[in-house]
Amino acid sequence: YPYPKLDIVAVPNFAAGAMENVGFVTFREELVLLDETHASIRARRSMAHVMAHELAHMWFGNLVTMQWWDDLWLNEGFATWMAAKVVDEWQPTFGARESSIGRKVDVMAQDVLQSARRIRQPVRSTSEALEAFDGITYVKGMAVLSMNEQWLGPEKFRAGVQSYIRAHEWGNATSKSLFDAIGKAGGADVAAVMDTFTGQTGVPLVEAKVVCEAGKATVELSQREHLPLGRGAATGKLWRVPVCIRYQTGAKSATKCTLLAEAKGSLELETPRCPKWIYPNANEAGYYRWKLPETSLEALGRASTALDNLERVGLVANSWALVTSGDLPADKHLAQLEQLAHNERSRVVWERIVESLRRIDVGLVSDEQRESFERYATKLLTPAIDKLGWEPKKKGEADTDGLRRQTLVSALGDLGTSKPLHALAKTRADEWMADPDSVSSDTAATLVPIAARHADDAFVQKLVERVGNARTPEHRIIALRGLTGVSPERLPRVLDSTLDGTIRMGDLRYVFRPLFSRRETRTQTYEWVTHNFDKLSGRLPSFVTGRFVWVAANLCNSERVGEAEAFFRPRLQNIEGTEKHLRQAIEAGRLCAAVADAQRPNAERFFGGRK
């Protein structure tokens, strides 16, 4: 550790998550002030991840500082990459790197926008510097580092990073400084690869086709830009993509890698026989989408138990991405989810399945098919919860099981129908309201929002009071999340609480994000925000104000998105750091509408054909 001291400081009503000041790191209070006996798994995971991220900055960002804001990713991408490594070393049951793959596939949806930023985007103003703090800088930066680590090998990559730190400690560095150091240690032209990912926007789509003839198996590869429906024509972008193929012929699998530097390429597998299946992104380490012929995709689905957790995450996420680009009909994706969910036990894979269900709920389910979708979601989720148990075991339960239960039960409460779940939620919520320590924080965080769906005014009022008098920061956050679960008729009471001082400005993230995402509340929340926008913007810092426009991304209707743009554009034009949020939220909303228009008939065919 290069500095003489290190203080960890909890700051009430802190708008950001944390700040890596040298020797004096500041955090939101709920990330640090945990109840040692009753803190939930998620709270402990969040503490660990953010702590590791901020301490990594002591080297990546402080000891070696980027020369200018266009290289902010040298700080944030590195700290994000390092945090997953450190947390997995310290507490493997938290599954930090597995979770980072989920973050990677999420940021790809942002990277395909025409309005997306490059990792190395020119910065010429304070506003552009503020806009650089986004998923592209943090998560895409982390993902391309991980991709190169696998391509070169961990030892060579680590040697390059150590050389970079030693050469530039107590000074400044650029991306070229890093690329040169890693390239020298790895014996490869790292700059040529990294420049195609850091210097342009977008996500490559790698198509892979196995050809078996003359006693050898070859994978024919091609690349093009992955474009969602509604985005327009391809631009001819190419990347230098490290591609690793995992495949199985006999009892064991093997991995073979190549660098796809042109539009087309090939890779000869080390087997004389045709493989049973191939997975085109081994260990899900590459930053690209992939596509297989239909027969190969079906074979991969049947062999999904032979894939590791990260590859099954990629299988689900990639399938949904192909739905958004029109390369896969939505009914095929829905059938694949049923196949994968049958015996799935991985938390991170279930998180991807649930995220896919939520996107389908937002955009592809018509009012006529609503009941059929709810039955489908219930059938998918309930057996997995039955196997796991509806409540935490008193002793000896793995953290991964607790996190998986929270994902499954929350999804069933939001997307399915279950009278026993509603009854259980009401019982536990009443117990938690009477004595917060009588119910585990993991259970309360999951069930209180579900109980709030059918709660009366008295229960909502108790939640509001708990926000103000909570004994711990986590109890306050649970109450806030409970308020986001209320029925539409009680929603105005919650929204008004963000203006009258009941809910602190620093806690708005816990209120508006879930309300923007819920199908039942997104339109009502949008209308409330537009009616009260001047009051909100007058109380908030600029970088928070711009985020309210993201409600438009989930409207998923071209006409409503156009109305949102007409409302927000004149109000945000003079607020620093908001232009990017406006462009991207509006574009995301229009693309969501394009996917809905194209894929809803396929989803309706799937649900209409079911009993």
mmCIF file with all atom_site columns, C-alpha atoms in Angstrom, residues 83-158:
data_model
loop_
_atom_site.group_PDB
_atom_site.id
_atom_site.type_symbol
_atom_site.label_atom_id
_atom_site.label_alt_id
_atom_site.label_comp_id
_atom_site.label_asym_id
_atom_site.label_entity_id
_atom_site.label_seq_id
_atom_site.pdbx_PDB_ins_code
_atom_site.Cartn_x
_atom_site.Cartn_y
_atom_site.Cartn_z
_atom_site.occupancy
_atom_site.B_iso_or_equiv
_atom_site.pdbx_formal_charge
_atom_site.auth_seq_id
_atom_site.auth_comp_id
_atom_site.auth_asym_id
_atom_site.auth_atom_id
_atom_site.pdbx_PDB_model_num
ATOM 1  C CA . ALA A 1 83  ? -12.528 -5.814  -7.460  1.00 0.00 ? 83  ALA A CA 1
ATOM 2  C CA . ALA A 1 84  ? -13.978 -9.082  -8.799  1.00 0.00 ? 84  ALA A CA 1
ATOM 3  C CA . LYS A 1 85  ? -10.598 -10.787 -8.422  1.00 0.00 ? 85  LYS A CA 1
ATOM 4  C CA . VAL A 1 86  ? -10.089 -9.590  -4.863  1.00 0.00 ? 86  VAL A CA 1
ATOM 5  C CA . VAL A 1 87  ? -13.607 -10.447 -3.675  1.00 0.00 ? 87  VAL A CA 1
ATOM 6  C CA . ASP A 1 88  ? -13.400 -13.929 -5.196  1.00 0.00 ? 88  ASP A CA 1
ATOM 7  C CA . GLU A 1 89  ? -10.091 -14.479 -3.399  1.00 0.00 ? 89  GLU A CA 1
ATOM 8  C CA . TRP A 1 90  ? -11.517 -13.263 -0.082  1.00 0.00 ? 90  TRP A CA 1
ATOM 9  C CA . GLN A 1 91  ? -15.048 -14.690 -0.241  1.00 0.00 ? 91  GLN A CA 1
ATOM 10 C CA . PRO A 1 92  ? -15.558 -17.107 -3.161  1.00 0.00 ? 92  PRO A CA 1
ATOM 11 C CA . THR A 1 93  ? -19.194 -17.769 -2.193  1.00 0.00 ? 93  THR A CA 1
ATOM 12 C CA . PHE A 1 94  ? -20.101 -14.215 -3.253  1.00 0.00 ? 94  PHE A CA 1
ATOM 13 C CA . GLY A 1 95  ? -19.393 -15.173 -6.893  1.00 0.00 ? 95  GLY A CA 1
ATOM 14 C CA . ALA A 1 96  ? -17.985 -11.773 -7.857  1.00 0.00 ? 96  ALA A CA 1
ATOM 15 C CA . ARG A 1 97  ? -16.572 -12.708 -11.246 1.00 0.00 ? 97  ARG A CA 1
ATOM 16 C CA . GLU A 1 98  ? -19.704 -14.659 -12.150 1.00 0.00 ? 98  GLU A CA 1
ATOM 17 C CA . SER A 1 99  ? -21.725 -11.508 -11.398 1.00 0.00 ? 99  SER A CA 1
ATOM 18 C CA . SER A 1 100 ? -19.354 -9.411  -13.503 1.00 0.00 ? 100 SER A CA 1
ATOM 19 C CA . ILE A 1 101 ? -20.307 -11.483 -16.566 1.00 0.00 ? 101 ILE A CA 1
ATOM 20 C CA . GLY A 1 102 ? -23.914 -10.432 -15.999 1.00 0.00 ? 102 GLY A CA 1
ATOM 21 C CA . ARG A 1 103 ? -22.804 -6.808  -15.888 1.00 0.00 ? 103 ARG A CA 1
ATOM 22 C CA . LYS A 1 104 ? -20.894 -7.317  -19.126 1.00 0.00 ? 104 LYS A CA 1
ATOM 23 C CA . VAL A 1 105 ? -23.890 -8.628  -21.057 1.00 0.00 ? 105 VAL A CA 1
ATOM 24 C CA . ASP A 1 106 ? -25.992 -5.755  -19.690 1.00 0.00 ? 106 ASP A CA 1
ATOM 25 C CA . VAL A 1 107 ? -23.563 -3.074  -20.862 1.00 0.00 ? 107 VAL A CA 1
ATOM 26 C CA . MET A 1 108 ? -23.517 -4.599  -24.342 1.00 0.00 ? 108 MET A CA 1
ATOM 27 C CA . ALA A 1 109 ? -27.135 -3.444  -24.681 1.00 0.00 ? 109 ALA A CA 1
ATOM 28 C CA . GLN A 1 110 ? -25.908 0.103   -24.052 1.00 0.00 ? 110 GLN A CA 1
ATOM 29 C CA . ASP A 1 111 ? -22.923 -0.279  -26.378 1.00 0.00 ? 111 ASP A CA 1
ATOM 30 C CA . VAL A 1 112 ? -25.085 -1.096  -29.425 1.00 0.00 ? 112 VAL A CA 1
ATOM 31 C CA . LEU A 1 113 ? -26.813 2.283   -29.261 1.00 0.00 ? 113 LEU A CA 1
ATOM 32 C CA . GLN A 1 114 ? -25.906 4.741   -31.996 1.00 0.00 ? 114 GLN A CA 1
ATOM 33 C CA . SER A 1 115 ? -25.483 7.291   -29.200 1.00 0.00 ? 115 SER A CA 1
ATOM 34 C CA . ALA A 1 116 ? -23.090 5.096   -27.182 1.00 0.00 ? 116 ALA A CA 1
ATOM 35 C CA . ARG A 1 117 ? -19.741 6.479   -25.996 1.00 0.00 ? 117 ARG A CA 1
ATOM 36 C CA . ARG A 1 118 ? -16.408 4.969   -26.870 1.00 0.00 ? 118 ARG A CA 1
ATOM 37 C CA . ILE A 1 119 ? -14.238 3.771   -24.000 1.00 0.00 ? 119 ILE A CA 1
ATOM 38 C CA . ARG A 1 120 ? -11.697 6.407   -25.088 1.00 0.00 ? 120 ARG A CA 1
ATOM 39 C CA . GLN A 1 121 ? -14.026 9.294   -25.941 1.00 0.00 ? 121 GLN A CA 1
ATOM 40 C CA . PRO A 1 122 ? -12.559 12.789  -26.453 1.00 0.00 ? 122 PRO A CA 1
ATOM 41 C CA . VAL A 1 123 ? -13.356 15.006  -23.445 1.00 0.00 ? 123 VAL A CA 1
ATOM 42 C CA . ARG A 1 124 ? -13.466 18.757  -24.080 1.00 0.00 ? 124 ARG A CA 1
ATOM 43 C CA . SER A 1 125 ? -15.746 20.054  -21.351 1.00 0.00 ? 125 SER A CA 1
ATOM 44 C CA . THR A 1 126 ? -16.909 19.455  -17.788 1.00 0.00 ? 126 THR A CA 1
ATOM 45 C CA . SER A 1 127 ? -20.144 18.052  -19.184 1.00 0.00 ? 127 SER A CA 1
ATOM 46 C CA . GLU A 1 128 ? -18.285 15.470  -21.282 1.00 0.00 ? 128 GLU A CA 1
ATOM 47 C CA . ALA A 1 129 ? -16.136 14.534  -18.282 1.00 0.00 ? 129 ALA A CA 1
ATOM 48 C CA . LEU A 1 130 ? -19.275 13.893  -16.219 1.00 0.00 ? 130 LEU A CA 1
ATOM 49 C CA . GLU A 1 131 ? -20.711 11.762  -19.031 1.00 0.00 ? 131 GLU A CA 1
ATOM 50 C CA . ALA A 1 132 ? -17.629 9.534   -18.957 1.00 0.00 ? 132 ALA A CA 1
ATOM 51 C CA . PHE A 1 133 ? -18.742 7.940   -15.663 1.00 0.00 ? 133 PHE A CA 1
ATOM 52 C CA . ASP A 1 134 ? -20.931 5.234   -17.186 1.00 0.00 ? 134 ASP A CA 1
ATOM 53 C CA . GLY A 1 135 ? -21.172 1.525   -17.861 1.00 0.00 ? 135 GLY A CA 1
ATOM 54 C CA . ILE A 1 136 ? -18.929 1.757   -20.920 1.00 0.00 ? 136 ILE A CA 1
ATOM 55 C CA . THR A 1 137 ? -16.043 3.157   -18.866 1.00 0.00 ? 137 THR A CA 1
ATOM 56 C CA . TYR A 1 138 ? -16.508 0.828   -15.894 1.00 0.00 ? 138 TYR A CA 1
ATOM 57 C CA . VAL A 1 139 ? -17.885 -2.426  -17.263 1.00 0.00 ? 139 VAL A CA 1
ATOM 58 C CA . LYS A 1 140 ? -16.822 -2.514  -20.908 1.00 0.00 ? 140 LYS A CA 1
ATOM 59 C CA . GLY A 1 141 ? -13.392 -1.404  -19.681 1.00 0.00 ? 141 GLY A CA 1
ATOM 60 C CA . MET A 1 142 ? -13.377 -4.342  -17.258 1.00 0.00 ? 142 MET A CA 1
ATOM 61 C CA . ALA A 1 143 ? -14.619 -6.746  -19.946 1.00 0.00 ? 143 ALA A CA 1
ATOM 62 C CA . VAL A 1 144 ? -11.946 -5.960  -22.544 1.00 0.00 ? 144 VAL A CA 1
ATOM 63 C CA . LEU A 1 145 ? -9.256  -6.316  -19.878 1.00 0.00 ? 145 LEU A CA 1
ATOM 64 C CA . SER A 1 146 ? -10.637 -9.757  -18.974 1.00 0.00 ? 146 SER A CA 1
ATOM 65 C CA . MET A 1 147 ? -10.778 -10.736 -22.645 1.00 0.00 ? 147 MET A CA 1
ATOM 66 C CA . ASN A 1 148 ? -7.122  -9.879  -23.143 1.00 0.00 ? 148 ASN A CA 1
ATOM 67 C CA . GLU A 1 149 ? -6.181  -11.642 -19.913 1.00 0.00 ? 149 GLU A CA 1
ATOM 68 C CA . GLN A 1 150 ? -7.633  -14.903 -21.247 1.00 0.00 ? 150 GLN A CA 1
ATOM 69 C CA . TRP A 1 151 ? -6.128  -14.377 -24.712 1.00 0.00 ? 151 TRP A CA 1
ATOM 70 C CA . LEU A 1 152 ? -2.583  -13.791 -23.444 1.00 0.00 ? 152 LEU A CA 1
ATOM 71 C CA . GLY A 1 153 ? -2.764  -15.920 -20.298 1.00 0.00 ? 153 GLY A CA 1
ATOM 72 C CA . PRO A 1 154 ? -3.042  -14.637 -16.699 1.00 0.00 ? 154 PRO A CA 1
ATOM 73 C CA . GLU A 1 155 ? 0.707   -14.778 -15.973 1.00 0.00 ? 155 GLU A CA 1
ATOM 74 C CA . LYS A 1 156 ? 1.758   -12.714 -18.981 1.00 0.00 ? 156 LYS A CA 1
ATOM 75 C CA . PHE A 1 157 ? -1.082  -10.270 -18.452 1.00 0.00 ? 157 PHE A CA 1
ATOM 76 C CA . ARG A 1 158 ? -0.197  -9.792  -14.782 1.00 0.00 ? 158 ARG A CA 1
#
